[in-house]
Coordinates of C-alpha atoms and ligand atoms in Angstrom, one line a residue:
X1 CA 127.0 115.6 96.2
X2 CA 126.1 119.0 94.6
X3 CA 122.7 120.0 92.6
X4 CA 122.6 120.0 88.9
X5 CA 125.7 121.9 86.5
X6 CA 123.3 125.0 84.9
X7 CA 126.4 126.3 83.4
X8 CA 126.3 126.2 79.3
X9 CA 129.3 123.2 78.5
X10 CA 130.9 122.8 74.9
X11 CA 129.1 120.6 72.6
X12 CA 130.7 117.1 72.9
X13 CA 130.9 115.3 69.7
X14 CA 131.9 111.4 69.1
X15 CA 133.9 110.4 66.3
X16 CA 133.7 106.1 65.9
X17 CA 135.5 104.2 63.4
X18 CA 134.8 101.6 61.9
X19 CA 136.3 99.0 64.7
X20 CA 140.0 97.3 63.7
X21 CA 139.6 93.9 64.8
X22 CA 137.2 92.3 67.0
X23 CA 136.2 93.2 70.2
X24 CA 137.1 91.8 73.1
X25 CA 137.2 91.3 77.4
X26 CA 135.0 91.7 80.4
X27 CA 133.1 95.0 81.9
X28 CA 131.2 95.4 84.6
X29 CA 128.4 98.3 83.5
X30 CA 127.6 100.9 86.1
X31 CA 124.2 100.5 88.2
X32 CA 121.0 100.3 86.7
X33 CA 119.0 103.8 86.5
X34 CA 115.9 103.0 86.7
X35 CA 116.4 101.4 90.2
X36 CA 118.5 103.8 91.6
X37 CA 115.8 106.4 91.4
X38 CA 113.7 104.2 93.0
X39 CA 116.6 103.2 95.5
X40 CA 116.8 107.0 96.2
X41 CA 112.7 107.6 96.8
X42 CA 112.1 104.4 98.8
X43 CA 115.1 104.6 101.0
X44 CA 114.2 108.2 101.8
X45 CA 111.0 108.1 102.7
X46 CA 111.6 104.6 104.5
X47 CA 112.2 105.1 108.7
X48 CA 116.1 104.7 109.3
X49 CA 119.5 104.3 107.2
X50 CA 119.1 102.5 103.9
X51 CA 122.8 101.4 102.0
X52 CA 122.4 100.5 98.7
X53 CA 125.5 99.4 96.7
X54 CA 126.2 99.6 92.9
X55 CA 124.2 103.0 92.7
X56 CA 124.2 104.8 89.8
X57 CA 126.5 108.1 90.0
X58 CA 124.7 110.0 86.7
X59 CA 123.0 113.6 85.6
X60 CA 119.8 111.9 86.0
X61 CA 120.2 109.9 89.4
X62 CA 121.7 113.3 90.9
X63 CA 118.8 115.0 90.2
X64 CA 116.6 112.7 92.3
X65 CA 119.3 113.0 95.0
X66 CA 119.2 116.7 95.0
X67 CA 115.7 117.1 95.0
X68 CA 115.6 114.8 98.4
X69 CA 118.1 116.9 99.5
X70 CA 116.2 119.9 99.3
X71 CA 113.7 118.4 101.0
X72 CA 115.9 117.4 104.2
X73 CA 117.3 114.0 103.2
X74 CA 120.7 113.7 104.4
X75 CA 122.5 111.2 101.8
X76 CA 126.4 110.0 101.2
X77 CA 127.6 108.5 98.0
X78 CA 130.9 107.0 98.5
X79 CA 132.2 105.2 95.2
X80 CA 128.9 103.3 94.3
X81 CA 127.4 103.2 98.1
X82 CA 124.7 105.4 98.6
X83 CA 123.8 105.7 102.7
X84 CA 120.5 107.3 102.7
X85 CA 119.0 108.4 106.6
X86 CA 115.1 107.7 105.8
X87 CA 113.0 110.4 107.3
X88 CA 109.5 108.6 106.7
X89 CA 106.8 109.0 104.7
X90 CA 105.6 112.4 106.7
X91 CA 109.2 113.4 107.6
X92 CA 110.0 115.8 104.1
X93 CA 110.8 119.3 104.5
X94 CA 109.4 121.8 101.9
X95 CA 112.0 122.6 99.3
X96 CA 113.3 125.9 99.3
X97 CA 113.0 126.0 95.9
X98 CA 111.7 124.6 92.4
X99 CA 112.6 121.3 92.1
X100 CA 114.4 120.9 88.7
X101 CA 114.9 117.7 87.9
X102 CA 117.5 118.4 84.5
X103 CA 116.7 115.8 81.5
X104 CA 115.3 113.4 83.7
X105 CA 111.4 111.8 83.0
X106 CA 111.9 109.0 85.5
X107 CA 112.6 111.5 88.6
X108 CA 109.7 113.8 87.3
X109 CA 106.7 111.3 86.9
X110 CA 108.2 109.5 90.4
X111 CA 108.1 112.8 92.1
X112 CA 104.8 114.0 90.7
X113 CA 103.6 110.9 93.3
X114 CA 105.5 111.8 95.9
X115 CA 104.6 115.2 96.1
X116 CA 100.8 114.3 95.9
X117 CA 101.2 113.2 99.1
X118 CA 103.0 116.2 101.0
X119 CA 101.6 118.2 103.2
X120 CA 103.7 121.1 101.5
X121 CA 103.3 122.7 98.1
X122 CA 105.8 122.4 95.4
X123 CA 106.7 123.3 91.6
X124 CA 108.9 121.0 89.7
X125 CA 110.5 121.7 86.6
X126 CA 113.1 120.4 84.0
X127 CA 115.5 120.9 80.7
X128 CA 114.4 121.5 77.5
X129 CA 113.9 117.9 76.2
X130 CA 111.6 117.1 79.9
X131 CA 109.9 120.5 79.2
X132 CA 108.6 118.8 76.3
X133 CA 107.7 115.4 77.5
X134 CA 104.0 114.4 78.5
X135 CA 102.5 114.7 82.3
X136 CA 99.3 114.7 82.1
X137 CA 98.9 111.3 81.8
X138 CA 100.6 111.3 85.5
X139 CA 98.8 114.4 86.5
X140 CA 95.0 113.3 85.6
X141 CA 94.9 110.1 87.8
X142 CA 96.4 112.0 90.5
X143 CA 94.3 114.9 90.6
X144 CA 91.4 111.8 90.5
X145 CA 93.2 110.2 93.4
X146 CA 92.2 114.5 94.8
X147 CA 95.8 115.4 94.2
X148 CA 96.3 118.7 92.8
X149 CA 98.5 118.6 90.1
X150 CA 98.4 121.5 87.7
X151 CA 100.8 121.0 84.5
X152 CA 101.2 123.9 82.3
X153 CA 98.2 124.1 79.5
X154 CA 100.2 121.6 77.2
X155 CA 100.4 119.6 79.8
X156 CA 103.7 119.8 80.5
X157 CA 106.1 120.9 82.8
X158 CA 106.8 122.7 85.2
X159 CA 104.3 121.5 87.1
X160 CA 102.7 123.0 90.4
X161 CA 101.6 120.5 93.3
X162 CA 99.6 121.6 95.7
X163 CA 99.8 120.4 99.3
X164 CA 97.8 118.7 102.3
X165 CA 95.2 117.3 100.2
X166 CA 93.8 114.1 101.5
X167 CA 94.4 111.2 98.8
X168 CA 92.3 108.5 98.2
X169 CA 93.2 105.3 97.0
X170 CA 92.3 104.6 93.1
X171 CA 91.2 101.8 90.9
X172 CA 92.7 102.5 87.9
X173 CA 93.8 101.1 84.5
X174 CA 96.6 102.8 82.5
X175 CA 96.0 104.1 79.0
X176 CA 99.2 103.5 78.4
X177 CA 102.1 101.0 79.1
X178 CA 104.4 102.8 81.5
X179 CA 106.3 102.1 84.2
X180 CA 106.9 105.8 85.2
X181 CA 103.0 106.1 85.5
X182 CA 102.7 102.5 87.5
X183 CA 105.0 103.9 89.7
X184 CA 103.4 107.4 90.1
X185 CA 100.4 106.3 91.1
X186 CA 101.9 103.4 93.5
X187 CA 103.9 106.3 95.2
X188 CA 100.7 108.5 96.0
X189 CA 99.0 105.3 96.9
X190 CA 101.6 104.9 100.2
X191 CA 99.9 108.7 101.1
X192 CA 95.9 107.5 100.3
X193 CA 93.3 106.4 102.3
X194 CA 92.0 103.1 100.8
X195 CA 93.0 100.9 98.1
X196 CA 95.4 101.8 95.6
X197 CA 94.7 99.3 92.6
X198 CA 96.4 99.8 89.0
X199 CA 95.5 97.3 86.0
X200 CA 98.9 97.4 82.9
X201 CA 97.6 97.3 79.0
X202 CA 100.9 95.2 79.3
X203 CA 103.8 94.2 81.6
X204 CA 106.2 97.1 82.1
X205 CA 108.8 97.5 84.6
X206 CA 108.3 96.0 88.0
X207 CA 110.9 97.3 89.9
X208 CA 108.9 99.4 92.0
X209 CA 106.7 96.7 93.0
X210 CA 109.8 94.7 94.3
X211 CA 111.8 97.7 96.0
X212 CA 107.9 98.5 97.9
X213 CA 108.1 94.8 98.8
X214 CA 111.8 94.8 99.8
X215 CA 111.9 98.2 101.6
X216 CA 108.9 95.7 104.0
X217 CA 105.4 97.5 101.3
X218 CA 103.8 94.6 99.9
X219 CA 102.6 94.6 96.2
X220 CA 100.3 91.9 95.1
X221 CA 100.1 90.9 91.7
X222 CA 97.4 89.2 89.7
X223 CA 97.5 88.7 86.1
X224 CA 98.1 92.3 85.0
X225 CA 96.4 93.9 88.3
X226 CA 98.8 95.0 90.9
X227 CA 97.8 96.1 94.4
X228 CA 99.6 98.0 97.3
X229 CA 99.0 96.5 100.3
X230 CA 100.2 98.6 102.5
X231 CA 101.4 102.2 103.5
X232 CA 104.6 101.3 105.4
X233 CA 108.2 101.5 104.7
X234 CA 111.7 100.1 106.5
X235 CA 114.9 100.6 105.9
X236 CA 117.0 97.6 103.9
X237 CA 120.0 97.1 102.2
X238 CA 120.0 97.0 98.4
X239 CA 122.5 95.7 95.7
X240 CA 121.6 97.3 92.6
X241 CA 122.8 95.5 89.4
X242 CA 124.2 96.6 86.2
X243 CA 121.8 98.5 83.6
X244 CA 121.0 96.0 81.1
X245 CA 119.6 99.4 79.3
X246 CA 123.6 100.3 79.4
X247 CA 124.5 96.4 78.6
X248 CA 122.4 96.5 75.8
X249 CA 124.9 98.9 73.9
X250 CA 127.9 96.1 73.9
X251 CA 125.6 93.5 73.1
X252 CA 124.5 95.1 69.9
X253 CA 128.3 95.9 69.1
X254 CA 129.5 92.7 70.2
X255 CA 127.0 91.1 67.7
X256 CA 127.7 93.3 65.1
X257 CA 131.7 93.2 65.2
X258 CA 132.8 89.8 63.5
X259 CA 135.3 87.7 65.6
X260 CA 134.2 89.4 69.2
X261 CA 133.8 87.8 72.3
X262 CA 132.6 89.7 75.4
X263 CA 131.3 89.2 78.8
X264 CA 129.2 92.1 80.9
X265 CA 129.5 91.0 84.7
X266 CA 126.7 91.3 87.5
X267 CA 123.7 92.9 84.7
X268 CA 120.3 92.9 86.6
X269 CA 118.6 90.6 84.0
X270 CA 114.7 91.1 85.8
X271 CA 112.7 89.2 83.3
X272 CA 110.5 92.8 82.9
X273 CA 113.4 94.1 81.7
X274 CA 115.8 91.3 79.6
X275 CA 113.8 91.5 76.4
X276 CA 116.5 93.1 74.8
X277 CA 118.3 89.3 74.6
X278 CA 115.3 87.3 73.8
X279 CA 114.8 90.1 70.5
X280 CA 118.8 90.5 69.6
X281 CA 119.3 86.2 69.7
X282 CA 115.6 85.9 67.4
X283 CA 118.1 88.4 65.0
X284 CA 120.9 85.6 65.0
X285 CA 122.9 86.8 67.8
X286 CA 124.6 84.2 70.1
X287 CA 124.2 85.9 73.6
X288 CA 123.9 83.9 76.9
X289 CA 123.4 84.0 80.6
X290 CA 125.4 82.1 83.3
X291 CA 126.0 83.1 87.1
X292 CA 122.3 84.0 87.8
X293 CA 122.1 85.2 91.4
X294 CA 118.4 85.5 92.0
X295 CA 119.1 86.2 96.3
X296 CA 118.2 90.0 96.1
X297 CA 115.3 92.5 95.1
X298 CA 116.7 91.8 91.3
X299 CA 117.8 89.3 89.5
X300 CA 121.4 89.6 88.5
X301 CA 123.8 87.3 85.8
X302 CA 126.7 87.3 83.6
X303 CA 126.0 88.4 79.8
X304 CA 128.0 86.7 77.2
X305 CA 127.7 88.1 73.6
X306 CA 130.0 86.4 70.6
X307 CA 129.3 87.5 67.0
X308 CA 127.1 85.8 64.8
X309 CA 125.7 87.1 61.6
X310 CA 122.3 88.9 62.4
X311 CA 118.9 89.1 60.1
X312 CA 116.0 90.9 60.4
X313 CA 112.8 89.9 62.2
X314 CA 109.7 91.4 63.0
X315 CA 109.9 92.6 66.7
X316 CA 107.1 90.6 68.6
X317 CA 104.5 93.0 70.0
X318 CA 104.4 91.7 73.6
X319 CA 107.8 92.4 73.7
X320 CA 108.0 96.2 72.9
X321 CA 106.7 97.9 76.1
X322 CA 110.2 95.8 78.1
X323 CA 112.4 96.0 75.8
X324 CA 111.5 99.8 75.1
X325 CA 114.6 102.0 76.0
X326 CA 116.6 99.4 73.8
X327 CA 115.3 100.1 70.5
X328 CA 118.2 102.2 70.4
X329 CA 120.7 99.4 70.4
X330 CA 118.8 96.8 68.6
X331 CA 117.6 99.3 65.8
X332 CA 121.9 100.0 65.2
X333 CA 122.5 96.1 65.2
X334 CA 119.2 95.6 62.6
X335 CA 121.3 98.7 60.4
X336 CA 124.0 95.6 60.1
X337 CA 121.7 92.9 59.8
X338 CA 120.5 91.1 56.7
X339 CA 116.9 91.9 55.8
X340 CA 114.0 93.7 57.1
X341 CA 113.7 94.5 61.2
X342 CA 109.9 96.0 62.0
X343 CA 109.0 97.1 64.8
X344 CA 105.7 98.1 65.4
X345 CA 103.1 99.1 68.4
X346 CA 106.2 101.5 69.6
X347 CA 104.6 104.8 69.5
X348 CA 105.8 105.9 73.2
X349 CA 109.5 106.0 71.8
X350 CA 108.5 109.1 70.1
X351 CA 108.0 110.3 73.8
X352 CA 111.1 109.9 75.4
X353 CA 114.3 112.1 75.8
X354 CA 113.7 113.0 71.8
X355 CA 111.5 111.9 69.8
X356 CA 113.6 108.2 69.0
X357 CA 111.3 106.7 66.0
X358 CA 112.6 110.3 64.4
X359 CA 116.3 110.5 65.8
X360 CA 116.8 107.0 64.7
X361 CA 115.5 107.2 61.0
X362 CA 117.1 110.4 60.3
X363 CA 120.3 109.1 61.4
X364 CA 120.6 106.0 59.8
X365 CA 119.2 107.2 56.7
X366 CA 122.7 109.7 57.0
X367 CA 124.2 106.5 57.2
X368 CA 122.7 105.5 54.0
X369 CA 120.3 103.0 55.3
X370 CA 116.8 102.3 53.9
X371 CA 114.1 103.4 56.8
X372 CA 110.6 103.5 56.5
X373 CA 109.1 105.6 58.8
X374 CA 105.6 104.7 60.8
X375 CA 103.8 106.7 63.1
X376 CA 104.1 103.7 65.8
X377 CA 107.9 102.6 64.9
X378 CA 110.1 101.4 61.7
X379 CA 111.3 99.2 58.9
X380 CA 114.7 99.4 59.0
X381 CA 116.3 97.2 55.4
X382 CA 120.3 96.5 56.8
X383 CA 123.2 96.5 54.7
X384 CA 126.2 98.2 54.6
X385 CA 125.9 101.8 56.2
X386 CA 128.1 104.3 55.3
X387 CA 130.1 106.4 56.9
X388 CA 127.8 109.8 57.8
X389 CA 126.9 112.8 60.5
X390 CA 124.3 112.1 62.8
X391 CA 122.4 114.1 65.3
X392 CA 121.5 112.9 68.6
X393 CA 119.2 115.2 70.0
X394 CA 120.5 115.6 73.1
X395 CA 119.3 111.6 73.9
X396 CA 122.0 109.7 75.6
X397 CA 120.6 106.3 74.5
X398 CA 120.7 108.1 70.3
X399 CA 124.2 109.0 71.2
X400 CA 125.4 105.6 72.0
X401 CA 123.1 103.6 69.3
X402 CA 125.0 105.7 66.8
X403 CA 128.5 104.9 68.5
X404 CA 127.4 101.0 67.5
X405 CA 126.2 101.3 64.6
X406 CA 129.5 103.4 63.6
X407 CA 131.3 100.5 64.9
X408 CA 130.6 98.3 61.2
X409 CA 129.9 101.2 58.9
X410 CA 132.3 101.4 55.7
X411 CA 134.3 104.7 57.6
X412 CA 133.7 106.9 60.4
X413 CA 130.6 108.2 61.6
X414 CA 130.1 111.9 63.9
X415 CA 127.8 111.7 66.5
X416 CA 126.6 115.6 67.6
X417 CA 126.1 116.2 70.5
X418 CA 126.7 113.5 73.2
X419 CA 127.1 115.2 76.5
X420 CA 123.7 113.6 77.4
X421 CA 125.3 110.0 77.9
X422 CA 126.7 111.2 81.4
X423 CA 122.7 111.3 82.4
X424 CA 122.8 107.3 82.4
X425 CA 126.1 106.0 81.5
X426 CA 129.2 107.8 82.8
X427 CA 132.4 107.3 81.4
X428 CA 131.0 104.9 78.5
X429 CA 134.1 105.5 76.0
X430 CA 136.1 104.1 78.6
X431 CA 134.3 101.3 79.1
X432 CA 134.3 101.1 75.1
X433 CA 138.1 101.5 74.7
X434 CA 138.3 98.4 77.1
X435 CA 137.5 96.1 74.5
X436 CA 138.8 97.7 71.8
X437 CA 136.2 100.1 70.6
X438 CA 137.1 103.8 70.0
X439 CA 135.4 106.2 70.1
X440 CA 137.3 109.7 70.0
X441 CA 135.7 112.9 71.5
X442 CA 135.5 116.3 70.1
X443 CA 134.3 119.3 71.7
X444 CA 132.6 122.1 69.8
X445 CA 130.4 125.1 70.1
X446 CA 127.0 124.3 71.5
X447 CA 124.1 124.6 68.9
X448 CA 121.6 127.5 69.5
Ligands
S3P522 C1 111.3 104.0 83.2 C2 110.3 103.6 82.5 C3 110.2 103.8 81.0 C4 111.6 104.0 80.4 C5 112.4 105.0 81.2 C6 112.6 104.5 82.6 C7 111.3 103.8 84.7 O1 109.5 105.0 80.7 O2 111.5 104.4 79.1 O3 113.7 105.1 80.6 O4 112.3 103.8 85.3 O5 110.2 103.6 85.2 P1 107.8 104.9 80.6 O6 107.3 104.7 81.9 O7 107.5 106.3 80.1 O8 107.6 103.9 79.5

């Protein structure tokens, strides 16, 4: 596998039309992102060979695979099997170089933990759009754990980490509801002396807690207080399911396109993560589950989405921090639905690969759509969009809520600037032409 492409690529634009019939057939969507990362990390600093199948091959899992490489990890993809020889938790090399982790926020905050821990310095850095994105909120329980983490003065990356420091274990409860952090913090805890105890505002993401506990870590839980138990790791074997974040895309369109009928094979529907079906099925939508297969790390089942008219609903609160990287997709089905969808309490989408509250009024209101706009998320009035040019800011999960939301518009819709997808979701017109949605691209000069 080679490092990350630095060379400047044409601007890649989509062009959607408004879909011809209904959609229709069966995918299987490629491996979830957020667990490959963690796949990656775990299995490499776990004592022997780890095989984990349905890995992600994308920008963003590549750069956690290069930046194990450079520190000495020897690692095979081979279609979606990634063999991974563990070196330990003390058995890392000191990178030759900056670590630059491309667009990716997961592989940053994750590593930020990691490298706590080392007894080597390092400097890692990113892209534009992770240039801009908030580490201090990683970096200041660290440096309390006696990391030392210095971001630049924003706070932001790159950031230097200095090594052989002597962690201690923390008791600490997050400011803010993030899974990234969690896992930060859980990662320098397998390095600390003592107790490493975190307390969640609200549930995010566990799937750090169950790949600690599958690679033979336990992590207790109790009520919203999670513990590592202890400072050991083993080689497993992992199946990694589908990215419901991915998924998410055809469920929207599959809601939105009247007549369709589609099934997503083998999703990974962990109930930290599912939200998305509980929220778009509250909007109308007629979406179900069948094969569950509960026998690994992660839950995995069928999805089955047919179209049903949608209407608006205000989100509930306890569901925005799991169901947060699918505002996207839900926010292009409410564009189509009748009535008012609000979301509020969503402030940390304005933190992610753009700001997302912003991309996703701008765009729609291209589209001719009624948003208000709140400082912690929207009130989106659907209708009829029109066709229109929207911009995606470089966000891959922007990029494809536009490609849905094109798909029931009243003519085509552009959507700039879509290279990004390949960071979680590889080959996605493909997958959309499979069922009958196109989505033509056009390349273009890239924008200063
Ligand atoms: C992720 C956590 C979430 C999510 C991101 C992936 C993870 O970020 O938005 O796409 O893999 O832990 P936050 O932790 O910033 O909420």
């Amino acid at each position: 596998m080679t490092g990350i492409d630095k060379e400047v690529q044409p601007r890649i634009d989509y062009i959607v039309e408004p879909a011809s019939g209904a959609l229709q057939g069966r995918i299987r969507v490629p491996g979830d992102k957020s667990i490959s990362h963690r796949a990656v990390i775990l299995a490499s600093l776990a004592g022997g060979t780890s095989v984990c199948d349905g890995f992600l091959d994308s920008a963003d899992t590549r750069a956690t695979v290069a930046a194990f490489q450079q520190m000495g990890v020897d690692m095979t993809l081979e279609g979606e099997c990634l063999s991974v020889k563990g070196v330990g938790l003390n058995g890392l090399d000191a990178p030759s170089g900056i670590l630059d982790l491309g667009n990716s926020g997961t592989s940053a905050r994750l590593l930020l933990g990691v490298l706590a821990g080392q007894k080597f310095s390092s400097t890692i850095s990113g892209d534009e759009s992770l240039a801009r994105r908030p580490m201090r909120r990683v970096a200041d329980p660290l440096n309390a754990m006696h990391a030392d983490v210095q971001t630049t003065s924003e706070g932001t990356l790159p950031a230097h980490i200095t090594g052989n420091r002597r962690l201690r274990g923390i008791n600490y409860e997050l400011p803010v509801a993030s899974a990234q952090l969690k896992s930060a913090l859980l990662l320098a805890g397998l390095y600390a002396q003592g107790k490493t105890v975190i307390t969640e505002p609200a549930p995010t993401r566990d799937h750090t807690e169950r790949l600690l506990a599958h690679f033979g870590c336990p992590v207790t839980r109790s009520g919203r207080r999670i513990t590592l138990e202890s400072n050991t790791l083993r080689a497993g074997r992992l199946r990694i399911p589908g990215d419901i974040s991915s998924a998410a895309f055809f469920l929207a369109a599959g809601s939105i396109v009247p007549g369709s009928d589609l099934v997503i094979e083998g999703v990974g529907i962990n109930p930290t993560r599912h939200a998305v079906i509980e929220i778009l099925n509250r909007m109308g939508a007629d979406i179900s589950v069948s094969n569950l297969d509960e026998g690994s790390a992660e839950p995995v089942a069928d999805l089955r989405v047919k179209y049903r008219p949608l209407h608006g609903i205000p989100i509930p609160g306890d569901l925005v921090p799991v169901a947060i990287d699918e505002f996207p997709a839900i926010m292009a089905a409410a564009c189509h639905a009748r009535g008012e969808t609000v979301l509020e309490g969503a402030a940390e989408l304005r933190v992610k690969e753009s700001d997302r509250i912003r991309a996703l009024a701008e765009g729609l209101e291209n589209m001719g759509v009624t948003v208000d706009v709140r400082p912690d998320g929207m009130r989106v009035t659907g209708g009829r969009p029109t066709s229109g040019v929207v911009q995606s800011h470089g966000d891959h999960r922007i990029a494809m809520a536009f490609s849905v939301a094109g798909l029931a518009a009243a003519g085509p819709v552009t959507v700039r600037d879509c290279k990004n997808v390949d960071t979680s979701f590889p080959g996605f017109i493909d997958y959309a032409r499979q069922l009958g949605w196109e989505i033509r691209e056009k390349s273009g000069i890239p924008d200063s």
